[in-house]
mmCIF file with all atom_site columns, C-alpha atoms in Angstrom:
data_model
loop_
_atom_site.group_PDB
_atom_site.id
_atom_site.type_symbol
_atom_site.label_atom_id
_atom_site.label_alt_id
_atom_site.label_comp_id
_atom_site.label_asym_id
_atom_site.label_entity_id
_atom_site.label_seq_id
_atom_site.pdbx_PDB_ins_code
_atom_site.Cartn_x
_atom_site.Cartn_y
_atom_site.Cartn_z
_atom_site.occupancy
_atom_site.B_iso_or_equiv
_atom_site.pdbx_formal_charge
_atom_site.auth_seq_id
_atom_site.auth_comp_id
_atom_site.auth_asym_id
_atom_site.auth_atom_id
_atom_site.pdbx_PDB_model_num
ATOM 1   C CA . UNK A 1 1   ? 113.683 107.726 114.106 1.00 90.00 ? 1   UNK A CA 1
ATOM 2   C CA . UNK A 1 2   ? 111.294 110.186 112.457 1.00 94.00 ? 2   UNK A CA 1
ATOM 3   C CA . UNK A 1 3   ? 114.091 111.630 110.330 1.00 94.00 ? 3   UNK A CA 1
ATOM 4   C CA . UNK A 1 4   ? 114.980 108.098 109.251 1.00 96.00 ? 4   UNK A CA 1
ATOM 5   C CA . UNK A 1 5   ? 111.392 107.525 108.127 1.00 94.00 ? 5   UNK A CA 1
ATOM 6   C CA . UNK A 1 6   ? 111.393 110.775 106.155 1.00 95.00 ? 6   UNK A CA 1
ATOM 7   C CA . UNK A 1 7   ? 114.670 109.855 104.475 1.00 95.00 ? 7   UNK A CA 1
ATOM 8   C CA . UNK A 1 8   ? 113.377 106.408 103.572 1.00 94.00 ? 8   UNK A CA 1
ATOM 9   C CA . UNK A 1 9   ? 110.283 108.044 102.097 1.00 92.00 ? 9   UNK A CA 1
ATOM 10  C CA . UNK A 1 10  ? 112.367 110.416 99.971  1.00 95.00 ? 10  UNK A CA 1
ATOM 11  C CA . UNK A 1 11  ? 114.540 107.559 98.756  1.00 95.00 ? 11  UNK A CA 1
ATOM 12  C CA . UNK A 1 12  ? 111.495 105.462 97.900  1.00 92.00 ? 12  UNK A CA 1
ATOM 13  C CA . UNK A 1 13  ? 109.800 108.355 96.091  1.00 94.00 ? 13  UNK A CA 1
ATOM 14  C CA . UNK A 1 14  ? 112.952 109.085 94.069  1.00 94.00 ? 14  UNK A CA 1
ATOM 15  C CA . UNK A 1 15  ? 113.362 105.439 93.082  1.00 93.00 ? 15  UNK A CA 1
ATOM 16  C CA . UNK A 1 16  ? 109.706 105.201 92.109  1.00 89.00 ? 16  UNK A CA 1
ATOM 17  C CA . UNK A 1 17  ? 109.944 108.280 89.912  1.00 92.00 ? 17  UNK A CA 1
ATOM 18  C CA . UNK A 1 18  ? 113.007 106.853 88.187  1.00 93.00 ? 18  UNK A CA 1
ATOM 19  C CA . UNK A 1 19  ? 111.479 103.404 87.681  1.00 91.00 ? 19  UNK A CA 1
ATOM 20  C CA . UNK A 1 20  ? 108.065 104.655 86.607  1.00 88.00 ? 20  UNK A CA 1
ATOM 21  C CA . UNK A 1 21  ? 107.906 108.348 85.642  1.00 90.00 ? 21  UNK A CA 1
ATOM 22  C CA . UNK A 1 22  ? 104.430 109.761 86.121  1.00 86.00 ? 22  UNK A CA 1
ATOM 23  C CA . UNK A 1 23  ? 103.440 107.176 88.727  1.00 86.00 ? 23  UNK A CA 1
ATOM 24  C CA . UNK A 1 24  ? 102.467 109.669 91.430  1.00 88.00 ? 24  UNK A CA 1
ATOM 25  C CA . UNK A 1 25  ? 100.521 112.092 89.179  1.00 87.00 ? 25  UNK A CA 1
ATOM 26  C CA . UNK A 1 26  ? 98.594  109.120 87.792  1.00 83.00 ? 26  UNK A CA 1
ATOM 27  C CA . UNK A 1 27  ? 97.928  107.738 91.283  1.00 82.00 ? 27  UNK A CA 1
ATOM 28  C CA . UNK A 1 28  ? 96.731  111.111 92.558  1.00 83.00 ? 28  UNK A CA 1
ATOM 29  C CA . UNK A 1 29  ? 94.156  111.472 89.772  1.00 78.00 ? 29  UNK A CA 1
ATOM 30  C CA . UNK A 1 30  ? 92.007  108.497 90.717  1.00 71.00 ? 30  UNK A CA 1
ATOM 31  C CA . UNK A 1 31  ? 91.589  105.814 93.357  1.00 80.00 ? 31  UNK A CA 1
ATOM 32  C CA . UNK A 1 32  ? 90.577  102.611 91.554  1.00 87.00 ? 32  UNK A CA 1
ATOM 33  C CA . UNK A 1 33  ? 91.698  99.597  93.618  1.00 93.00 ? 33  UNK A CA 1
ATOM 34  C CA . UNK A 1 34  ? 90.699  96.109  92.561  1.00 94.00 ? 34  UNK A CA 1
ATOM 35  C CA . UNK A 1 35  ? 90.613  94.626  96.058  1.00 97.00 ? 35  UNK A CA 1
ATOM 36  C CA . UNK A 1 36  ? 89.200  95.446  99.481  1.00 98.00 ? 36  UNK A CA 1
ATOM 37  C CA . UNK A 1 37  ? 91.328  93.845  102.194 1.00 98.00 ? 37  UNK A CA 1
ATOM 38  C CA . UNK A 1 38  ? 90.166  93.214  105.763 1.00 98.00 ? 38  UNK A CA 1
ATOM 39  C CA . UNK A 1 39  ? 93.312  92.209  107.606 1.00 98.00 ? 39  UNK A CA 1
ATOM 40  C CA . UNK A 1 40  ? 95.126  92.117  110.899 1.00 98.00 ? 40  UNK A CA 1
ATOM 41  C CA . UNK A 1 41  ? 96.882  95.158  112.345 1.00 96.00 ? 41  UNK A CA 1
ATOM 42  C CA . UNK A 1 42  ? 100.061 93.105  112.779 1.00 96.00 ? 42  UNK A CA 1
ATOM 43  C CA . UNK A 1 43  ? 102.954 95.120  111.341 1.00 94.00 ? 43  UNK A CA 1
ATOM 44  C CA . UNK A 1 44  ? 104.341 91.999  109.669 1.00 95.00 ? 44  UNK A CA 1
ATOM 45  C CA . UNK A 1 45  ? 101.333 91.635  107.372 1.00 96.00 ? 45  UNK A CA 1
ATOM 46  C CA . UNK A 1 46  ? 100.998 94.796  105.218 1.00 93.00 ? 46  UNK A CA 1
ATOM 47  C CA . UNK A 1 47  ? 98.330  94.082  102.610 1.00 95.00 ? 47  UNK A CA 1
ATOM 48  C CA . UNK A 1 48  ? 99.884  95.437  99.435  1.00 93.00 ? 48  UNK A CA 1
ATOM 49  C CA . UNK A 1 49  ? 103.338 94.037  100.278 1.00 93.00 ? 49  UNK A CA 1
ATOM 50  C CA . UNK A 1 50  ? 102.302 90.430  100.990 1.00 95.00 ? 50  UNK A CA 1
ATOM 51  C CA . UNK A 1 51  ? 99.901  90.449  98.032  1.00 95.00 ? 51  UNK A CA 1
ATOM 52  C CA . UNK A 1 52  ? 102.534 91.852  95.682  1.00 92.00 ? 52  UNK A CA 1
ATOM 53  C CA . UNK A 1 53  ? 100.373 94.865  94.859  1.00 90.00 ? 53  UNK A CA 1
ATOM 54  C CA . UNK A 1 54  ? 101.299 98.489  94.244  1.00 85.00 ? 54  UNK A CA 1
ATOM 55  C CA . UNK A 1 55  ? 99.891  101.476 96.139  1.00 83.00 ? 55  UNK A CA 1
ATOM 56  C CA . UNK A 1 56  ? 96.449  102.201 94.750  1.00 88.00 ? 56  UNK A CA 1
ATOM 57  C CA . UNK A 1 57  ? 95.622  98.569  93.968  1.00 92.00 ? 57  UNK A CA 1
ATOM 58  C CA . UNK A 1 58  ? 94.182  97.573  97.338  1.00 95.00 ? 58  UNK A CA 1
ATOM 59  C CA . UNK A 1 59  ? 91.804  99.393  99.701  1.00 96.00 ? 59  UNK A CA 1
ATOM 60  C CA . UNK A 1 60  ? 92.530  98.346  103.280 1.00 97.00 ? 60  UNK A CA 1
ATOM 61  C CA . UNK A 1 61  ? 90.824  98.003  106.635 1.00 98.00 ? 61  UNK A CA 1
ATOM 62  C CA . UNK A 1 62  ? 92.867  96.490  109.475 1.00 97.00 ? 62  UNK A CA 1
ATOM 63  C CA . UNK A 1 63  ? 92.153  95.670  113.090 1.00 97.00 ? 63  UNK A CA 1
ATOM 64  C CA . UNK A 1 64  ? 93.436  93.377  115.822 1.00 96.00 ? 64  UNK A CA 1
ATOM 65  C CA . UNK A 1 65  ? 93.026  89.760  114.636 1.00 97.00 ? 65  UNK A CA 1
ATOM 66  C CA . UNK A 1 66  ? 91.091  90.786  111.487 1.00 98.00 ? 66  UNK A CA 1
ATOM 67  C CA . UNK A 1 67  ? 87.766  90.337  113.271 1.00 98.00 ? 67  UNK A CA 1
ATOM 68  C CA . UNK A 1 68  ? 84.553  91.202  111.442 1.00 98.00 ? 68  UNK A CA 1
ATOM 69  C CA . UNK A 1 69  ? 82.249  92.640  114.096 1.00 95.00 ? 69  UNK A CA 1
ATOM 70  C CA . UNK A 1 70  ? 78.674  93.153  112.887 1.00 89.00 ? 70  UNK A CA 1
ATOM 71  C CA . UNK A 1 71  ? 78.510  96.481  114.768 1.00 90.00 ? 71  UNK A CA 1
ATOM 72  C CA . UNK A 1 72  ? 81.984  97.801  113.851 1.00 96.00 ? 72  UNK A CA 1
ATOM 73  C CA . UNK A 1 73  ? 81.047  101.075 112.170 1.00 97.00 ? 73  UNK A CA 1
ATOM 74  C CA . UNK A 1 74  ? 84.632  101.654 111.046 1.00 97.00 ? 74  UNK A CA 1
ATOM 75  C CA . UNK A 1 75  ? 84.722  98.389  109.134 1.00 97.00 ? 75  UNK A CA 1
ATOM 76  C CA . UNK A 1 76  ? 81.158  98.731  107.857 1.00 98.00 ? 76  UNK A CA 1
ATOM 77  C CA . UNK A 1 77  ? 81.638  102.270 106.564 1.00 98.00 ? 77  UNK A CA 1
ATOM 78  C CA . UNK A 1 78  ? 84.854  101.225 104.836 1.00 98.00 ? 78  UNK A CA 1
ATOM 79  C CA . UNK A 1 79  ? 83.132  98.176  103.333 1.00 98.00 ? 79  UNK A CA 1
ATOM 80  C CA . UNK A 1 80  ? 80.249  100.323 102.124 1.00 98.00 ? 80  UNK A CA 1
ATOM 81  C CA . UNK A 1 81  ? 82.626  102.821 100.520 1.00 97.00 ? 81  UNK A CA 1
ATOM 82  C CA . UNK A 1 82  ? 84.556  99.996  98.870  1.00 97.00 ? 82  UNK A CA 1
ATOM 83  C CA . UNK A 1 83  ? 81.472  98.322  97.403  1.00 97.00 ? 83  UNK A CA 1
ATOM 84  C CA . UNK A 1 84  ? 79.182  101.271 96.655  1.00 97.00 ? 84  UNK A CA 1
ATOM 85  C CA . UNK A 1 85  ? 81.605  104.058 95.763  1.00 96.00 ? 85  UNK A CA 1
ATOM 86  C CA . UNK A 1 86  ? 84.804  102.381 94.583  1.00 96.00 ? 86  UNK A CA 1
ATOM 87  C CA . UNK A 1 87  ? 82.840  99.482  93.029  1.00 96.00 ? 87  UNK A CA 1
ATOM 88  C CA . UNK A 1 88  ? 85.347  96.932  94.277  1.00 96.00 ? 88  UNK A CA 1
ATOM 89  C CA . UNK A 1 89  ? 84.282  93.414  93.397  1.00 95.00 ? 89  UNK A CA 1
ATOM 90  C CA . UNK A 1 90  ? 86.920  91.334  95.195  1.00 97.00 ? 90  UNK A CA 1
ATOM 91  C CA . UNK A 1 91  ? 86.849  91.388  99.013  1.00 98.00 ? 91  UNK A CA 1
ATOM 92  C CA . UNK A 1 92  ? 89.497  89.529  100.987 1.00 98.00 ? 92  UNK A CA 1
ATOM 93  C CA . UNK A 1 93  ? 89.380  88.656  104.669 1.00 98.00 ? 93  UNK A CA 1
ATOM 94  C CA . UNK A 1 94  ? 92.962  87.738  105.545 1.00 98.00 ? 94  UNK A CA 1
ATOM 95  C CA . UNK A 1 95  ? 94.286  86.335  108.792 1.00 98.00 ? 95  UNK A CA 1
ATOM 96  C CA . UNK A 1 96  ? 97.724  84.982  109.570 1.00 98.00 ? 96  UNK A CA 1
ATOM 97  C CA . UNK A 1 97  ? 99.360  82.173  111.454 1.00 98.00 ? 97  UNK A CA 1
ATOM 98  C CA . UNK A 1 98  ? 101.058 83.163  114.682 1.00 97.00 ? 98  UNK A CA 1
ATOM 99  C CA . UNK A 1 99  ? 98.457  85.880  115.307 1.00 97.00 ? 99  UNK A CA 1
ATOM 100 C CA . UNK A 1 100 ? 98.918  87.600  118.665 1.00 95.00 ? 100 UNK A CA 1
ATOM 101 C CA . UNK A 1 101 ? 95.224  88.465  118.866 1.00 95.00 ? 101 UNK A CA 1
ATOM 102 C CA . UNK A 1 102 ? 94.215  84.837  118.439 1.00 97.00 ? 102 UNK A CA 1
ATOM 103 C CA . UNK A 1 103 ? 96.756  83.825  121.075 1.00 96.00 ? 103 UNK A CA 1
ATOM 104 C CA . UNK A 1 104 ? 95.382  86.428  123.490 1.00 94.00 ? 104 UNK A CA 1
ATOM 105 C CA . UNK A 1 105 ? 91.859  85.093  122.911 1.00 95.00 ? 105 UNK A CA 1
ATOM 106 C CA . UNK A 1 106 ? 92.977  81.663  124.118 1.00 94.00 ? 106 UNK A CA 1
ATOM 107 C CA . UNK A 1 107 ? 94.504  82.978  127.334 1.00 91.00 ? 107 UNK A CA 1
ATOM 108 C CA . UNK A 1 108 ? 93.016  84.191  130.600 1.00 86.00 ? 108 UNK A CA 1
ATOM 109 C CA . UNK A 1 109 ? 91.167  87.502  130.596 1.00 80.00 ? 109 UNK A CA 1
ATOM 110 C CA . UNK A 1 110 ? 93.423  90.499  131.152 1.00 77.00 ? 110 UNK A CA 1
ATOM 111 C CA . UNK A 1 111 ? 90.547  92.820  132.116 1.00 68.00 ? 111 UNK A CA 1
ATOM 112 C CA . UNK A 1 112 ? 91.067  95.362  129.368 1.00 86.00 ? 112 UNK A CA 1
ATOM 113 C CA . UNK A 1 113 ? 89.303  96.468  126.192 1.00 88.00 ? 113 UNK A CA 1
ATOM 114 C CA . UNK A 1 114 ? 90.969  93.775  124.087 1.00 89.00 ? 114 UNK A CA 1
ATOM 115 C CA . UNK A 1 115 ? 88.965  91.120  125.956 1.00 91.00 ? 115 UNK A CA 1
ATOM 116 C CA . UNK A 1 116 ? 85.742  92.577  124.544 1.00 92.00 ? 116 UNK A CA 1
ATOM 117 C CA . UNK A 1 117 ? 87.166  92.932  121.053 1.00 95.00 ? 117 UNK A CA 1
ATOM 118 C CA . UNK A 1 118 ? 88.397  89.311  120.964 1.00 96.00 ? 118 UNK A CA 1
ATOM 119 C CA . UNK A 1 119 ? 85.136  87.776  122.200 1.00 95.00 ? 119 UNK A CA 1
ATOM 120 C CA . UNK A 1 120 ? 84.134  86.455  118.721 1.00 96.00 ? 120 UNK A CA 1
ATOM 121 C CA . UNK A 1 121 ? 87.309  84.357  118.659 1.00 97.00 ? 121 UNK A CA 1
ATOM 122 C CA . UNK A 1 122 ? 86.566  83.043  122.153 1.00 96.00 ? 122 UNK A CA 1
ATOM 123 C CA . UNK A 1 123 ? 83.114  82.024  120.913 1.00 96.00 ? 123 UNK A CA 1
ATOM 124 C CA . UNK A 1 124 ? 84.659  80.220  117.952 1.00 97.00 ? 124 UNK A CA 1
ATOM 125 C CA . UNK A 1 125 ? 87.037  78.420  120.312 1.00 97.00 ? 125 UNK A CA 1
ATOM 126 C CA . UNK A 1 126 ? 84.066  77.207  122.350 1.00 96.00 ? 126 UNK A CA 1
ATOM 127 C CA . UNK A 1 127 ? 82.069  76.182  119.267 1.00 97.00 ? 127 UNK A CA 1
ATOM 128 C CA . UNK A 1 128 ? 84.962  74.208  117.787 1.00 98.00 ? 128 UNK A CA 1
ATOM 129 C CA . UNK A 1 129 ? 86.361  72.925  121.071 1.00 97.00 ? 129 UNK A CA 1
ATOM 130 C CA . UNK A 1 130 ? 86.154  69.264  120.023 1.00 97.00 ? 130 UNK A CA 1
ATOM 131 C CA . UNK A 1 131 ? 88.010  69.848  116.750 1.00 97.00 ? 131 UNK A CA 1
ATOM 132 C CA . UNK A 1 132 ? 90.630  72.097  118.329 1.00 97.00 ? 132 UNK A CA 1
ATOM 133 C CA . UNK A 1 133 ? 91.276  69.555  121.067 1.00 96.00 ? 133 UNK A CA 1
ATOM 134 C CA . UNK A 1 134 ? 92.574  67.144  118.410 1.00 96.00 ? 134 UNK A CA 1
ATOM 135 C CA . UNK A 1 135 ? 95.462  69.495  117.533 1.00 96.00 ? 135 UNK A CA 1
ATOM 136 C CA . UNK A 1 136 ? 98.865  68.121  118.606 1.00 96.00 ? 136 UNK A CA 1
ATOM 137 C CA . UNK A 1 137 ? 100.025 71.338  120.264 1.00 97.00 ? 137 UNK A CA 1
ATOM 138 C CA . UNK A 1 138 ? 98.982  74.870  121.210 1.00 96.00 ? 138 UNK A CA 1
ATOM 139 C CA . UNK A 1 139 ? 100.517 76.489  118.122 1.00 97.00 ? 139 UNK A CA 1
ATOM 140 C CA . UNK A 1 140 ? 98.633  74.204  115.742 1.00 97.00 ? 140 UNK A CA 1
ATOM 141 C CA . UNK A 1 141 ? 95.443  74.767  117.707 1.00 97.00 ? 141 UNK A CA 1
ATOM 142 C CA . UNK A 1 142 ? 95.796  78.542  117.515 1.00 98.00 ? 142 UNK A CA 1
ATOM 143 C CA . UNK A 1 143 ? 96.633  78.452  113.811 1.00 98.00 ? 143 UNK A CA 1
ATOM 144 C CA . UNK A 1 144 ? 93.471  76.455  113.145 1.00 98.00 ? 144 UNK A CA 1
ATOM 145 C CA . UNK A 1 145 ? 91.529  78.979  115.218 1.00 98.00 ? 145 UNK A CA 1
ATOM 146 C CA . UNK A 1 146 ? 93.021  81.744  113.053 1.00 98.00 ? 146 UNK A CA 1
ATOM 147 C CA . UNK A 1 147 ? 91.643  79.929  109.994 1.00 98.00 ? 147 UNK A CA 1
ATOM 148 C CA . UNK A 1 148 ? 88.219  79.554  111.597 1.00 98.00 ? 148 UNK A CA 1
ATOM 149 C CA . UNK A 1 149 ? 88.227  83.261  112.408 1.00 98.00 ? 149 UNK A CA 1
ATOM 150 C CA . UNK A 1 150 ? 88.818  84.091  108.730 1.00 98.00 ? 150 UNK A CA 1
ATOM 151 C CA . UNK A 1 151 ? 86.060  81.724  107.579 1.00 98.00 ? 151 UNK A CA 1
ATOM 152 C CA . UNK A 1 152 ? 83.685  83.273  110.115 1.00 98.00 ? 152 UNK A CA 1
ATOM 153 C CA . UNK A 1 153 ? 84.692  86.731  108.900 1.00 98.00 ? 153 UNK A CA 1
ATOM 154 C CA . UNK A 1 154 ? 83.844  85.845  105.302 1.00 98.00 ? 154 UNK A CA 1
ATOM 155 C CA . UNK A 1 155 ? 80.370  84.724  106.407 1.00 97.00 ? 155 UNK A CA 1
ATOM 156 C CA . UNK A 1 156 ? 79.849  87.858  108.485 1.00 97.00 ? 156 UNK A CA 1
ATOM 157 C CA . UNK A 1 157 ? 80.827  90.138  105.572 1.00 98.00 ? 157 UNK A CA 1
ATOM 158 C CA . UNK A 1 158 ? 78.439  88.240  103.278 1.00 97.00 ? 158 UNK A CA 1
ATOM 159 C CA . UNK A 1 159 ? 75.611  88.663  105.790 1.00 96.00 ? 159 UNK A CA 1
ATOM 160 C CA . UNK A 1 160 ? 75.914  92.448  106.003 1.00 97.00 ? 160 UNK A CA 1
ATOM 161 C CA . UNK A 1 161 ? 73.086  94.488  104.461 1.00 96.00 ? 161 UNK A CA 1
ATOM 162 C CA . UNK A 1 162 ? 75.808  96.138  102.354 1.00 97.00 ? 162 UNK A CA 1
ATOM 163 C CA . UNK A 1 163 ? 76.630  92.905  100.532 1.00 97.00 ? 163 UNK A CA 1
ATOM 164 C CA . UNK A 1 164 ? 73.011  91.729  100.454 1.00 95.00 ? 164 UNK A CA 1
ATOM 165 C CA . UNK A 1 165 ? 71.970  94.978  98.731  1.00 96.00 ? 165 UNK A CA 1
ATOM 166 C CA . UNK A 1 166 ? 74.873  94.771  96.312  1.00 96.00 ? 166 UNK A CA 1
ATOM 167 C CA . UNK A 1 167 ? 73.938  91.220  95.302  1.00 96.00 ? 167 UNK A CA 1
ATOM 168 C CA . UNK A 1 168 ? 70.244  92.161  95.062  1.00 94.00 ? 168 UNK A CA 1
ATOM 169 C CA . UNK A 1 169 ? 71.067  94.796  92.457  1.00 94.00 ? 169 UNK A CA 1
ATOM 170 C CA . UNK A 1 170 ? 73.207  92.348  90.507  1.00 93.00 ? 170 UNK A CA 1
ATOM 171 C CA . UNK A 1 171 ? 76.703  93.411  91.550  1.00 94.00 ? 171 UNK A CA 1
ATOM 172 C CA . UNK A 1 172 ? 79.237  90.625  91.025  1.00 94.00 ? 172 UNK A CA 1
ATOM 173 C CA . UNK A 1 173 ? 81.007  90.818  94.383  1.00 96.00 ? 173 UNK A CA 1
ATOM 174 C CA . UNK A 1 174 ? 82.986  87.912  95.831  1.00 97.00 ? 174 UNK A CA 1
ATOM 175 C CA . UNK A 1 175 ? 84.246  87.537  99.402  1.00 98.00 ? 175 UNK A CA 1
ATOM 176 C CA . UNK A 1 176 ? 87.345  85.381  99.859  1.00 98.00 ? 176 UNK A CA 1
ATOM 177 C CA . UNK A 1 177 ? 89.188  84.027  102.902 1.00 98.00 ? 177 UNK A CA 1
ATOM 178 C CA . UNK A 1 178 ? 92.979  83.868  102.919 1.00 98.00 ? 178 UNK A CA 1
ATOM 179 C CA . UNK A 1 179 ? 95.574  83.019  105.559 1.00 98.00 ? 179 UNK A CA 1
ATOM 180 C CA . UNK A 1 180 ? 99.155  84.272  105.536 1.00 98.00 ? 180 UNK A CA 1
ATOM 181 C CA . UNK A 1 181 ? 102.158 82.350  106.787 1.00 97.00 ? 181 UNK A CA 1
ATOM 182 C CA . UNK A 1 182 ? 104.718 84.431  108.651 1.00 96.00 ? 182 UNK A CA 1
ATOM 183 C CA . UNK A 1 183 ? 107.263 81.624  108.335 1.00 95.00 ? 183 UNK A CA 1
ATOM 184 C CA . UNK A 1 184 ? 107.119 81.268  104.552 1.00 96.00 ? 184 UNK A CA 1
ATOM 185 C CA . UNK A 1 185 ? 105.490 84.495  103.310 1.00 96.00 ? 185 UNK A CA 1
ATOM 186 C CA . UNK A 1 186 ? 102.779 82.592  101.445 1.00 96.00 ? 186 UNK A CA 1
ATOM 187 C CA . UNK A 1 187 ? 99.081  83.343  101.148 1.00 97.00 ? 187 UNK A CA 1
ATOM 188 C CA . UNK A 1 188 ? 96.774  80.325  101.163 1.00 97.00 ? 188 UNK A CA 1
ATOM 189 C CA . UNK A 1 189 ? 93.158  80.155  100.017 1.00 98.00 ? 189 UNK A CA 1
ATOM 190 C CA . UNK A 1 190 ? 90.847  78.710  102.673 1.00 98.00 ? 190 UNK A CA 1
ATOM 191 C CA . UNK A 1 191 ? 88.253  77.792  100.015 1.00 97.00 ? 191 UNK A CA 1
ATOM 192 C CA . UNK A 1 192 ? 85.404  79.620  101.708 1.00 97.00 ? 192 UNK A CA 1
ATOM 193 C CA . UNK A 1 193 ? 84.536  82.115  98.966  1.00 97.00 ? 193 UNK A CA 1
ATOM 194 C CA . UNK A 1 194 ? 80.982  83.470  98.900  1.00 97.00 ? 194 UNK A CA 1
ATOM 195 C CA . UNK A 1 195 ? 80.102  85.078  95.587  1.00 93.00 ? 195 UNK A CA 1
ATOM 196 C CA . UNK A 1 196 ? 76.363  85.602  95.817  1.00 78.00 ? 196 UNK A CA 1
ATOM 197 C CA . UNK A 1 197 ? 73.644  86.142  98.417  1.00 50.00 ? 197 UNK A CA 1
ATOM 198 C CA . UNK A 1 198 ? 72.676  83.173  100.544 1.00 44.00 ? 198 UNK A CA 1
ATOM 199 C CA . UNK A 1 199 ? 69.152  81.902  99.713  1.00 43.00 ? 199 UNK A CA 1
ATOM 200 C CA . UNK A 1 200 ? 68.070  81.928  103.365 1.00 43.00 ? 200 UNK A CA 1
ATOM 201 C CA . UNK A 1 201 ? 69.010  85.583  103.735 1.00 41.00 ? 201 UNK A CA 1
ATOM 202 C CA . UNK A 1 202 ? 67.408  86.568  100.412 1.00 44.00 ? 202 UNK A CA 1
ATOM 203 C CA . UNK A 1 203 ? 64.174  84.836  101.393 1.00 40.00 ? 203 UNK A CA 1
ATOM 204 C CA . UNK A 1 204 ? 64.049  86.836  104.612 1.00 40.00 ? 204 UNK A CA 1
ATOM 205 C CA . UNK A 1 205 ? 64.203  90.167  102.808 1.00 39.00 ? 205 UNK A CA 1
#
C-alpha cells in the first residue's frame, strides 16, 4: 500500500508540473493561504478538496468532530499562527452531516479518551434537548447537533484572546460556520459569521 501511495504521488506531481510548470517552486517560496480551516478529521472531508482549493490556499487544523476546545493548545497555537503570522482573515469552522464523532457523543459512554473529547457536544445535546426532540429521526437529530456544534465552535473561536486582540488592533478577521454534506458534496453556510469583537467581551477587557 505504501508503494501505491508513492506512485500516486509521483503521478500527481508529474501531472501538476505538466499542467502548471513552476507550481512547486512557487509554492515552496511562500505560504500565503487565504483561509484557516478548523474541520473534522474524517477522511471524507479534506479541506482543500471539498472547498475546491489548491495546496497552499488553505491552512488546516482538524480534530475529531471539529470541536473547538478553549484549552486545546494545538488548535490555539495553530489559530494564533494563522491570524498573527500568516495574517489570514477568513476563518472557517466546518462540520459535516453523518459525523461519527457527533454520533458517538449521542451514545452511551465507552470509557475511553474520546468520551472526554466529545463532552462539549454532549453539553450541546443537553442544552438543546427540547429542539432536538422535535427531529423526526436519529439521523436528523444528529445532523442538527452537528450544525449546533459548528455554531458553538464559531462563538468559541471568536471568544479567544487571539481573536479579541486581533479585532482590538483593527484586523478585519471573520469567523464563518459551514456544514458539509457527504451525500451531495455541498458546503452550506450556517449564517453564524462573527466579523468583529462582541461588545460584552470588549467591555470586559
